[in-house]
Coordinates of C-alpha atoms and ligand atoms in Angstrom, one line a residue:
M1 CA -28.3 -6.0 -53.4
P2 CA -31.5 -5.1 -51.7
F3 CA -31.7 -5.3 -47.7
T4 CA -34.7 -5.1 -45.3
T5 CA -35.2 -3.0 -42.2
Y6 CA -36.8 -4.5 -39.6
S7 CA -38.3 -2.9 -36.3
T8 CA -37.4 -3.6 -33.1
H9 CA -37.4 -3.2 -29.4
P10 CA -34.6 -2.5 -26.9
Y11 CA -33.4 -5.5 -25.0
K12 CA -32.5 -4.2 -21.3
D13 CA -29.6 -7.0 -20.6
Q14 CA -27.0 -6.2 -23.3
R15 CA -24.6 -4.5 -21.1
P16 CA -21.3 -6.1 -21.7
G17 CA -19.4 -7.8 -18.3
T18 CA -15.6 -8.3 -17.8
S19 CA -15.3 -9.5 -21.1
G20 CA -18.1 -8.6 -23.5
L21 CA -21.5 -9.8 -23.8
R22 CA -21.9 -13.7 -22.5
K23 CA -25.3 -15.5 -22.5
R24 CA -26.9 -18.8 -22.8
V25 CA -27.1 -19.8 -26.4
E26 CA -30.8 -19.9 -25.9
V27 CA -31.1 -16.1 -25.2
F28 CA -28.9 -15.2 -28.1
R29 CA -31.3 -17.0 -30.3
Q30 CA -34.3 -15.4 -28.6
G31 CA -36.1 -12.6 -31.0
N32 CA -33.4 -9.9 -32.4
Y33 CA -30.9 -10.4 -29.6
L34 CA -27.9 -10.9 -31.7
K35 CA -29.1 -8.5 -34.3
N36 CA -30.0 -5.8 -31.6
F37 CA -26.3 -5.9 -30.4
V38 CA -24.8 -6.1 -33.8
Q39 CA -26.8 -3.2 -34.9
S40 CA -25.6 -1.3 -31.8
V41 CA -22.3 -1.9 -32.6
L42 CA -22.6 -0.7 -36.2
D43 CA -24.6 2.3 -35.2
S44 CA -22.1 3.8 -32.8
Q45 CA -19.0 2.8 -34.2
H46 CA -18.8 5.0 -37.1
D47 CA -15.3 3.9 -38.3
L48 CA -16.8 0.8 -39.5
I49 CA -18.9 2.2 -42.0
G50 CA -16.7 2.1 -45.3
G51 CA -14.0 0.4 -42.9
T52 CA -13.0 -3.1 -42.5
L53 CA -14.5 -5.1 -39.7
V54 CA -12.6 -8.7 -38.6
L55 CA -14.7 -11.4 -37.7
G56 CA -14.4 -14.8 -36.3
G57 CA -15.1 -17.1 -33.2
D58 CA -14.0 -20.1 -31.4
G59 CA -16.1 -22.4 -33.4
R60 CA -18.6 -23.2 -30.7
F61 CA -22.3 -23.9 -31.2
F62 CA -24.1 -20.9 -33.1
N63 CA -20.5 -19.7 -34.3
R64 CA -21.7 -20.3 -37.8
D65 CA -25.2 -18.9 -37.7
A66 CA -24.0 -15.7 -35.8
I67 CA -21.0 -15.3 -38.7
Q68 CA -24.0 -15.7 -41.6
V69 CA -26.2 -13.1 -39.7
I70 CA -23.3 -10.3 -39.0
L71 CA -22.0 -10.7 -42.6
K72 CA -25.7 -9.6 -43.8
M73 CA -25.9 -7.2 -41.2
A74 CA -22.2 -5.4 -42.3
S75 CA -23.3 -5.5 -46.0
A76 CA -26.7 -3.8 -45.4
N77 CA -24.9 -1.3 -43.1
G78 CA -22.2 0.0 -45.4
V79 CA -19.3 -1.7 -43.9
G80 CA -16.5 -1.7 -46.5
K81 CA -14.9 -5.1 -46.0
V82 CA -15.1 -7.9 -43.7
I83 CA -11.9 -10.2 -42.9
V84 CA -13.5 -13.6 -41.7
G85 CA -11.5 -16.6 -40.6
Q86 CA -12.0 -19.6 -42.6
G87 CA -15.0 -21.6 -41.1
G88 CA -15.9 -18.7 -39.2
L89 CA -12.6 -19.4 -36.9
L90 CA -10.2 -17.0 -35.2
S91 CA -8.8 -17.5 -32.0
T92 CA -9.2 -14.3 -29.5
P93 CA -5.4 -13.5 -30.1
A94 CA -5.5 -14.3 -33.5
A95 CA -8.6 -11.8 -34.2
S96 CA -6.5 -9.2 -32.2
C97 CA -3.5 -9.8 -34.6
V98 CA -5.5 -9.6 -37.7
I99 CA -7.2 -6.5 -36.8
R100 CA -3.7 -4.6 -36.4
K101 CA -2.1 -6.2 -39.1
Y102 CA -4.5 -5.3 -41.7
G103 CA -5.5 -1.7 -39.9
A104 CA -9.2 -3.0 -39.3
A105 CA -11.4 -0.2 -37.8
G106 CA -12.4 -3.2 -35.5
G107 CA -13.5 -6.8 -35.0
L108 CA -16.3 -8.7 -33.9
V109 CA -15.0 -12.0 -31.6
L110 CA -17.6 -14.6 -31.1
S111 CA -16.7 -16.8 -27.7
A112 CA -18.0 -17.4 -24.7
S113 CA -14.4 -18.2 -23.7
H114 CA -14.1 -20.9 -21.0
N115 CA -17.5 -21.4 -20.6
P116 CA -19.1 -24.8 -21.6
G117 CA -20.7 -24.6 -25.4
G118 CA -23.4 -26.4 -27.1
P119 CA -27.0 -26.0 -27.3
D120 CA -27.4 -25.8 -23.5
G121 CA -24.2 -23.9 -22.9
D122 CA -22.9 -20.3 -23.7
F123 CA -22.4 -18.2 -26.4
G124 CA -20.8 -14.5 -26.2
I125 CA -19.8 -11.7 -28.5
K126 CA -17.7 -8.7 -28.1
F127 CA -16.3 -5.8 -30.0
N128 CA -12.5 -5.1 -30.4
T129 CA -11.4 -1.6 -31.2
A130 CA -8.7 -0.6 -33.8
N131 CA -5.8 -1.5 -31.5
G132 CA -7.0 -5.1 -31.3
G133 CA -8.0 -5.2 -27.9
P134 CA -11.6 -5.5 -26.0
A135 CA -13.3 -2.1 -26.3
P136 CA -12.7 0.1 -23.3
E137 CA -15.5 0.9 -21.0
R138 CA -16.4 4.3 -22.7
V139 CA -17.0 2.4 -25.9
T140 CA -19.0 -0.6 -24.3
E141 CA -21.2 2.3 -22.7
D142 CA -21.6 3.8 -26.0
I143 CA -23.0 0.5 -27.5
F144 CA -25.0 -0.5 -24.3
A145 CA -26.8 3.2 -24.4
R146 CA -27.4 2.6 -28.1
S147 CA -28.8 -0.8 -27.3
L148 CA -31.2 0.7 -25.1
E149 CA -32.7 3.2 -27.9
I150 CA -32.7 0.9 -30.9
S151 CA -35.8 0.7 -33.0
N152 CA -34.9 -1.2 -36.1
F153 CA -31.7 -3.0 -37.6
R154 CA -30.8 -3.7 -41.2
V155 CA -30.2 -7.2 -42.9
S156 CA -29.3 -7.8 -46.5
N157 CA -31.5 -10.4 -48.5
G158 CA -28.4 -12.0 -50.1
G159 CA -28.3 -15.9 -49.5
E160 CA -25.9 -17.6 -47.5
V161 CA -22.0 -16.6 -47.8
D162 CA -19.2 -19.5 -48.4
I163 CA -16.8 -19.0 -45.2
D164 CA -15.2 -22.1 -46.1
T165 CA -13.1 -21.3 -49.4
L166 CA -10.2 -19.1 -49.0
G167 CA -10.3 -15.8 -51.2
S168 CA -12.2 -12.4 -51.6
V169 CA -15.9 -12.5 -52.5
D170 CA -18.1 -9.5 -53.3
F171 CA -21.3 -9.5 -51.7
D172 CA -23.3 -6.6 -53.0
K173 CA -21.0 -3.5 -52.0
L174 CA -19.4 -5.6 -49.4
K175 CA -16.0 -7.1 -49.9
I176 CA -15.5 -10.4 -47.9
D177 CA -12.0 -11.8 -47.3
V178 CA -12.0 -15.4 -46.1
I179 CA -8.5 -15.7 -44.7
D180 CA -6.5 -18.6 -43.1
P181 CA -7.0 -18.3 -39.4
V182 CA -3.7 -19.5 -38.6
A183 CA -1.1 -17.9 -40.7
D184 CA -0.9 -14.3 -39.7
Y185 CA -0.9 -15.5 -36.4
A186 CA 2.1 -18.1 -36.6
E187 CA 3.7 -15.4 -38.6
L188 CA 3.8 -13.0 -35.9
M189 CA 5.0 -15.6 -33.3
Q190 CA 8.1 -16.6 -35.4
S191 CA 8.7 -12.7 -35.2
I192 CA 8.9 -13.0 -31.4
F193 CA 10.6 -16.5 -30.2
D194 CA 13.5 -18.0 -31.0
F195 CA 12.2 -21.0 -33.2
D196 CA 15.8 -22.5 -34.0
A197 CA 16.3 -23.0 -30.2
I198 CA 13.0 -24.4 -29.5
R199 CA 13.1 -27.0 -32.4
D200 CA 16.3 -27.9 -30.7
L201 CA 14.6 -28.5 -27.5
L202 CA 11.9 -30.3 -28.9
S203 CA 14.3 -32.8 -30.8
S204 CA 16.6 -33.4 -27.7
G205 CA 14.2 -35.6 -26.2
F206 CA 12.1 -33.3 -24.1
R207 CA 8.7 -34.4 -24.0
M208 CA 5.6 -32.0 -24.2
R209 CA 2.0 -32.2 -24.4
F210 CA -0.5 -29.2 -25.3
D211 CA -4.1 -29.9 -24.6
A212 CA -6.3 -27.8 -26.9
M213 CA -9.5 -29.1 -25.2
H214 CA -11.2 -29.4 -28.4
A215 CA -11.5 -25.6 -28.7
I216 CA -9.7 -23.2 -31.1
T217 CA -6.3 -23.6 -30.4
G218 CA -6.0 -27.1 -32.1
P219 CA -5.3 -25.9 -35.7
Y220 CA -2.7 -23.3 -34.4
A221 CA -1.0 -25.7 -32.2
H222 CA -1.0 -28.5 -34.8
Y223 CA 0.7 -26.1 -37.0
L224 CA 3.3 -24.3 -34.5
F225 CA 4.4 -27.2 -32.4
E226 CA 4.2 -30.1 -34.8
T227 CA 4.5 -28.6 -38.3
L228 CA 7.1 -25.5 -37.7
L229 CA 8.8 -26.8 -34.6
G230 CA 9.1 -30.2 -35.4
A231 CA 7.5 -31.9 -32.2
P232 CA 6.0 -35.6 -32.9
A233 CA 2.6 -36.1 -33.8
G234 CA 0.5 -36.7 -30.6
T235 CA 2.1 -33.6 -29.0
V236 CA -1.0 -31.9 -29.3
I237 CA -4.1 -33.6 -28.0
N238 CA -7.6 -33.0 -28.2
G239 CA -6.8 -31.1 -31.3
E240 CA -9.9 -31.0 -33.1
P241 CA -12.3 -28.0 -32.5
L242 CA -15.9 -29.3 -31.5
E243 CA -18.9 -26.9 -31.3
D244 CA -19.6 -28.4 -27.8
F245 CA -16.0 -29.0 -26.8
G246 CA -16.6 -32.8 -26.2
G247 CA -18.9 -31.8 -23.5
H248 CA -16.1 -30.2 -21.2
H249 CA -15.3 -26.9 -19.8
P250 CA -12.7 -26.0 -22.1
D251 CA -11.2 -24.2 -19.0
P252 CA -7.3 -24.7 -18.5
N253 CA -7.1 -25.4 -14.9
L254 CA -6.2 -28.2 -12.6
V255 CA -9.9 -29.1 -12.1
H256 CA -10.9 -29.0 -15.8
A257 CA -7.5 -30.4 -17.1
A258 CA -7.1 -33.1 -14.8
D259 CA -6.3 -35.8 -17.6
L260 CA -3.5 -33.6 -18.7
V261 CA -2.2 -33.0 -15.1
A262 CA -2.0 -36.8 -14.9
L263 CA 0.4 -36.8 -17.9
T264 CA 3.0 -34.9 -15.9
R265 CA 2.9 -37.0 -12.6
G266 CA 5.7 -39.3 -11.8
A267 CA 8.8 -40.7 -13.3
G268 CA 6.9 -41.2 -16.5
G269 CA 5.6 -37.6 -16.7
V270 CA 6.4 -35.5 -19.3
D271 CA 8.7 -32.8 -19.0
F272 CA 6.4 -29.6 -19.9
A273 CA 2.7 -29.5 -20.5
A274 CA 0.4 -26.8 -21.4
A275 CA -3.4 -26.1 -22.1
S276 CA -5.5 -23.2 -23.7
D277 CA -9.4 -22.4 -23.3
G278 CA -12.4 -21.9 -25.5
D279 CA -11.1 -19.2 -27.4
G280 CA -7.3 -19.6 -27.0
D281 CA -6.4 -16.7 -24.7
R282 CA -5.9 -18.5 -21.5
N283 CA -3.0 -20.7 -20.6
M284 CA -2.1 -23.2 -18.0
I285 CA 1.6 -24.1 -17.8
L286 CA 2.8 -27.5 -16.1
G287 CA 6.4 -29.2 -15.4
R288 CA 7.0 -32.5 -14.3
D289 CA 5.0 -32.9 -11.0
F290 CA 4.9 -29.2 -11.2
F291 CA 2.1 -26.4 -11.5
V292 CA 3.1 -23.0 -12.4
T293 CA 0.5 -20.5 -11.0
P294 CA -0.7 -17.7 -13.5
S295 CA 0.9 -15.1 -11.2
D296 CA 4.2 -16.9 -11.0
S297 CA 4.3 -17.3 -14.8
L298 CA 4.1 -13.8 -15.4
A299 CA 6.9 -12.8 -12.7
V300 CA 9.2 -15.7 -14.3
L301 CA 8.5 -14.4 -17.8
A302 CA 9.1 -11.0 -16.7
A303 CA 12.4 -11.8 -15.0
N304 CA 13.5 -13.9 -18.0
A305 CA 12.1 -11.5 -20.8
T306 CA 15.8 -10.8 -22.4
L307 CA 16.1 -14.4 -23.2
I308 CA 13.1 -13.8 -25.9
P309 CA 14.5 -12.4 -29.0
A310 CA 11.8 -9.8 -29.4
H311 CA 12.7 -8.4 -25.8
H312 CA 16.2 -8.9 -25.9
G313 CA 16.8 -5.4 -24.6
G314 CA 14.3 -5.6 -21.9
I315 CA 10.9 -4.6 -21.2
P316 CA 9.8 -1.0 -20.2
G317 CA 7.3 -2.3 -17.7
V318 CA 5.0 -4.7 -16.6
A319 CA 1.2 -4.8 -15.3
R320 CA -1.1 -6.9 -13.6
S321 CA -4.9 -7.2 -12.6
M322 CA -5.6 -6.3 -9.0
P323 CA -6.1 -9.6 -7.7
T324 CA -3.2 -11.3 -9.5
S325 CA -0.4 -12.0 -6.8
Q326 CA 2.2 -9.3 -6.5
A327 CA 4.9 -11.7 -7.4
V328 CA 5.8 -9.7 -10.5
D329 CA 6.0 -6.4 -8.4
R330 CA 9.3 -7.5 -7.0
V331 CA 10.6 -8.5 -10.4
A332 CA 9.7 -5.0 -11.6
Q333 CA 11.4 -3.4 -8.5
A334 CA 14.7 -5.4 -9.1
L335 CA 14.8 -4.7 -12.6
G336 CA 13.8 -0.8 -12.0
I337 CA 10.8 -0.9 -14.3
E338 CA 7.2 0.3 -13.9
C339 CA 4.6 -2.1 -12.6
F340 CA 0.7 -1.3 -12.9
E341 CA -2.1 -2.7 -11.0
T342 CA -5.1 -2.6 -12.9
P343 CA -8.8 -4.0 -12.7
T344 CA -10.0 -7.5 -13.6
G345 CA -10.1 -7.8 -17.5
W346 CA -7.7 -7.4 -20.6
K347 CA -9.0 -3.9 -21.6
F348 CA -7.2 -2.1 -18.7
F349 CA -4.1 -3.0 -19.9
G350 CA -4.6 -1.6 -23.7
N351 CA -3.7 2.1 -22.8
L352 CA -0.3 0.8 -21.2
L353 CA 0.4 -1.3 -24.1
D354 CA -0.6 1.5 -26.6
A355 CA 1.6 3.8 -24.8
G356 CA 4.5 1.5 -24.7
R357 CA 4.5 1.7 -20.7
I358 CA 4.4 -2.1 -20.5
A359 CA 5.3 -5.2 -22.4
F360 CA 4.3 -8.0 -20.4
C361 CA 0.9 -8.3 -18.1
G362 CA -1.3 -11.1 -17.0
E363 CA -4.2 -12.0 -14.7
E364 CA -4.2 -14.8 -12.2
S365 CA -7.3 -16.4 -14.1
F366 CA -4.9 -18.2 -16.6
G367 CA -4.2 -15.1 -18.8
T368 CA -0.8 -13.9 -19.6
G369 CA 0.3 -11.6 -22.7
S370 CA 2.6 -9.2 -24.1
S371 CA 2.6 -6.1 -26.3
H372 CA 2.3 -8.2 -29.7
V373 CA -1.5 -8.0 -29.8
R374 CA -4.2 -6.6 -27.5
E375 CA -5.7 -9.7 -25.8
K376 CA -4.2 -12.2 -23.5
D377 CA -2.4 -15.2 -25.7
G378 CA -2.4 -18.8 -24.6
L379 CA -0.1 -20.2 -27.2
W380 CA 2.3 -16.9 -26.9
A381 CA 2.5 -17.9 -23.3
V382 CA 3.4 -21.5 -24.0
L383 CA 6.1 -20.5 -26.4
A384 CA 7.4 -17.9 -24.1
W385 CA 8.0 -20.8 -21.6
L386 CA 9.6 -23.2 -24.4
N387 CA 11.9 -20.4 -25.3
V388 CA 13.0 -19.7 -21.6
L389 CA 13.2 -23.4 -21.2
A390 CA 15.4 -23.8 -24.2
A391 CA 17.5 -20.9 -23.5
R392 CA 18.0 -21.8 -19.8
G393 CA 18.3 -25.6 -20.2
Q394 CA 16.6 -26.3 -16.8
S395 CA 13.4 -27.8 -15.8
V396 CA 10.2 -26.0 -15.1
A397 CA 10.2 -27.0 -11.7
D398 CA 13.9 -25.5 -11.3
I399 CA 13.3 -22.0 -12.7
V400 CA 10.2 -21.5 -10.6
T401 CA 12.1 -22.8 -7.4
Q402 CA 15.0 -20.5 -8.2
H403 CA 12.9 -17.7 -8.8
W404 CA 11.2 -18.3 -5.3
Q405 CA 14.6 -18.5 -3.5
Q406 CA 15.5 -14.9 -5.4
Y407 CA 12.3 -13.1 -5.0
G408 CA 10.3 -14.6 -2.3
R409 CA 7.4 -16.9 -3.1
N410 CA 3.7 -15.6 -3.2
Y411 CA 1.6 -18.5 -2.1
Y412 CA -1.6 -17.9 -3.8
S413 CA -5.1 -19.4 -4.4
R414 CA -8.5 -18.6 -5.7
H415 CA -11.7 -19.5 -4.0
D416 CA -14.8 -19.6 -6.3
Y417 CA -18.6 -19.7 -5.1
E418 CA -20.6 -20.3 -8.1
G419 CA -24.4 -20.1 -8.7
V420 CA -24.9 -17.9 -5.3
K421 CA -28.1 -15.8 -5.5
A422 CA -27.0 -12.3 -6.7
K423 CA -28.9 -10.8 -3.8
K424 CA -26.9 -12.6 -1.3
A425 CA -23.5 -11.9 -3.2
N426 CA -24.0 -8.4 -3.4
A427 CA -25.0 -8.2 0.4
L428 CA -21.8 -9.6 1.3
I429 CA -19.9 -7.4 -0.9
E430 CA -22.1 -4.3 0.5
S431 CA -21.4 -5.6 4.3
L432 CA -17.7 -5.6 3.5
R433 CA -17.7 -2.0 2.1
A434 CA -19.5 -1.0 5.2
K435 CA -16.7 -2.3 7.5
L436 CA -13.6 -1.0 5.4
P437 CA -12.8 2.3 7.6
G438 CA -12.7 0.2 10.6
L439 CA -10.2 -2.3 9.6
P440 CA -6.9 -0.7 8.9
G441 CA -4.8 -1.3 12.4
S442 CA -7.0 -3.9 13.8
I443 CA -6.0 -7.5 14.2
L444 CA -7.5 -10.2 11.8
E445 CA -6.3 -13.9 12.8
G446 CA -3.3 -12.4 14.6
V447 CA -1.9 -10.3 11.8
E448 CA -2.6 -6.5 11.9
V449 CA -4.4 -5.0 8.5
A450 CA -2.5 -2.4 6.9
Y451 CA -5.2 -1.0 4.6
A452 CA -8.7 -2.0 3.4
D453 CA -10.3 -0.4 0.3
D454 CA -12.9 -0.9 -2.6
F455 CA -10.3 -0.9 -5.4
S456 CA -10.6 2.1 -7.9
Y457 CA -8.5 2.6 -10.8
T458 CA -7.4 5.9 -12.6
D459 CA -6.2 5.0 -15.9
P460 CA -2.6 7.0 -16.2
I461 CA -3.1 7.6 -20.0
D462 CA -6.6 8.9 -20.4
G463 CA -7.4 9.6 -16.8
S464 CA -10.8 7.8 -16.9
V465 CA -11.9 6.2 -13.5
S466 CA -13.0 2.6 -12.9
S467 CA -14.6 2.3 -9.2
G468 CA -15.9 -0.6 -7.2
Q469 CA -13.4 -3.2 -8.6
G470 CA -13.1 -5.1 -5.5
I471 CA -12.2 -5.4 -1.9
R472 CA -8.6 -5.6 -1.0
I473 CA -7.5 -6.3 2.6
G474 CA -3.8 -5.9 2.9
F475 CA -1.6 -7.4 6.1
V476 CA 1.4 -6.0 7.4
D477 CA 3.2 -9.0 6.2
G478 CA 2.5 -8.5 2.6
S479 CA -0.7 -11.2 2.4
R480 CA -3.7 -10.0 1.1
V481 CA -7.6 -11.2 0.6
V482 CA -9.5 -9.9 -2.2
F483 CA -13.1 -10.3 -2.7
R484 CA -15.1 -9.3 -6.0
L485 CA -18.0 -10.8 -8.0
S486 CA -17.6 -12.3 -11.3
G487 CA -18.8 -10.6 -14.6
T488 CA -18.2 -13.5 -16.8
G489 CA -20.7 -15.9 -15.4
T490 CA -24.1 -16.7 -16.9
V491 CA -26.0 -18.3 -14.2
G492 CA -26.7 -16.2 -10.7
A493 CA -23.5 -14.8 -9.3
T494 CA -20.1 -15.9 -8.3
L495 CA -18.4 -14.7 -5.4
R496 CA -14.3 -14.9 -5.8
V497 CA -12.1 -14.7 -2.7
Y498 CA -8.4 -14.2 -3.6
L499 CA -5.8 -15.4 -1.2
E500 CA -2.1 -14.4 -1.0
A501 CA 0.7 -15.0 1.5
Y502 CA 4.3 -13.8 1.0
E503 CA 7.4 -16.0 2.1
P504 CA 10.6 -14.9 1.6
D505 CA 12.2 -18.0 3.6
P506 CA 13.4 -20.4 1.2
S507 CA 13.1 -23.2 3.9
R508 CA 9.3 -22.3 4.1
Q509 CA 8.7 -22.3 0.3
Q510 CA 7.7 -25.9 -0.1
I511 CA 4.6 -25.9 2.1
E512 CA 1.1 -27.1 0.4
T513 CA -0.9 -24.2 -1.0
Q514 CA -3.8 -24.5 1.2
A515 CA -1.9 -25.2 4.3
A516 CA 0.2 -22.0 3.9
L517 CA -3.0 -19.9 3.1
A518 CA -5.0 -21.1 6.3
R519 CA -4.4 -18.3 8.3
L520 CA -6.0 -16.2 5.4
I521 CA -8.8 -18.5 4.4
N522 CA -9.8 -18.0 8.6
A523 CA -9.3 -14.1 8.2
A524 CA -11.7 -14.1 4.9
E525 CA -14.2 -15.9 6.5
S526 CA -14.0 -14.0 9.8
V527 CA -14.2 -10.8 8.0
A528 CA -16.8 -11.8 5.3
D529 CA -18.9 -14.1 7.2
I530 CA -18.9 -16.0 3.9
R531 CA -20.8 -19.4 5.3
A532 CA -23.6 -17.3 6.9
T533 CA -24.1 -14.6 4.2
I534 CA -24.3 -16.8 1.2
G535 CA -24.9 -20.2 3.1
R536 CA -22.0 -22.4 1.6
D537 CA -19.7 -24.3 3.6
T538 CA -17.1 -24.8 0.9
P539 CA -15.9 -23.2 -2.6
S540 CA -17.4 -24.9 -5.7
V541 CA -13.8 -24.5 -7.3
I542 CA -10.5 -24.1 -5.8
T543 CA -7.7 -22.9 -8.2
Ligands
VG1_1 C1 -12.8 -13.8 -15.4 C2 -11.4 -13.7 -14.9 C3 -10.8 -12.5 -15.4 C4 -10.8 -12.4 -16.8 C5 -12.0 -12.6 -17.7 C6 -12.3 -12.9 -18.8 O1 -13.5 -12.6 -15.3 O2 -11.6 -13.6 -13.4 O3 -9.5 -12.2 -15.0 O4 -10.5 -11.4 -17.6 O5 -12.7 -13.9 -16.8 O6 -11.4 -14.0 -19.4 P1 -14.6 -12.6 -14.0 O7 -15.4 -11.1 -14.0 O8 -15.6 -13.9 -14.2 O9 -13.8 -12.6 -12.9 V1 -11.6 -15.1 -20.9 O10 -10.8 -16.1 -20.9 O11 -12.9 -15.4 -20.5 O12 -12.4 -13.9 -21.9
CO2 CO1 -10.9 -17.2 -22.8

């Protein structure tokens, strides 16, 4: 089948952020924007030529169009085989699973995660490497470098490919396998967790709801919870994927999943509720009248890891992103296992997972996962909680409260200031950087600063260094304030302020979170002058 080579010119704004390239849909539709990025991947990732590429996305608006373009470019560029999810669908963790299972050279995952979708929403694309994980910085830098010098791209002249019928088709020399997006992933989940115990729990009168937020996890959740685990129909809500997520932010947090939170309230509240995001890699865990912070969730799962069949022998180590609370550090210390602090973004866990140094890892931003894939995994976290609940026979609240009594409680909150002018946000970080040397030993809101730095990470496996990853100010009482700018936003800049206070005394572990963090909120304002510098009195989102 013939293909055509078109000339193009580089786009300057194709540097991937925290999690791939994320832009407004209209940007992706402009000129050759998508094709330039895809050609830059195909030009720089040589194993794809003649090799296997996994392709799928969260089904948001533009997903189908992008899949057709990528299939035609894969064909014209000599990719050997593309494995594509039926209908163009694959959750991010399922894409990671499929890349690993079939030994693919890499994958293209189409999503803007928890960002809104639709013609006026966001779209995104990222390249995952052969280990199933988001490309590390050296790879994304190669792709970016290529995008600056690209002068042409190749597209097959063939017609539209049928991606809705399961099976193999030949598209000229390219073989296309359309697979069930759920099957491989569901099989992997069954190899990890105690499905019999969870099935017993779900048939014992235990009430659960899973909110798929009209995003990708709907079909996965229906099959796992209702078909395999026997939960009653209606357990999964908002389970039909929609191109615009029903007009909502498919973002599982207390603000955007407020309807789900309401189902857990009061005497009639369900025992367990959970939600996932647009592409299925995030999770929120709720008990009756109880919210589990993602940082606590990681710590509790690490402490209970041996209850999960795949980890019955224990876990070698854990990792958390820098702004994530230090709750898991205390568990690692008690277990005598390694604990790593990495920059924000799942790609930084990849080497540690590949090397077998860690089995569980997580981020404060509703991300939890394990060595089973190389992405964070929302449904894995939900199943892990169900497995622990089934094994312990206690409520979510009792498990977490007992955890705090044993290890101490890390009160935690993130304050986001969205849509700030980039110049002002950068000025705030710059001025904090300048203050860092003078902070240690000084007193902020009555407590002495133990250390203050701009976080830099040296990967213990390959020695690569990532600097400028966020401002950390630690106090002698174990509390912390962290400042960093988002790398996933598509409008202006977002300043994130992360607050954490450690409370070992069980009699002081039931304070309302913002009240418990009041001193740190004041300390953050006094050291960073947030109001004056960015002109905002209050955060736009508090989680
Ligand atoms: C945010 C989160 C980060 C997460 C990233 C991708 O990044 O803070 O922890 O890894 O989103 O998540 P940032 O740079 O905006 O803070 V996902 O679910 O979007 O792929
Ligand atoms: Co996501």
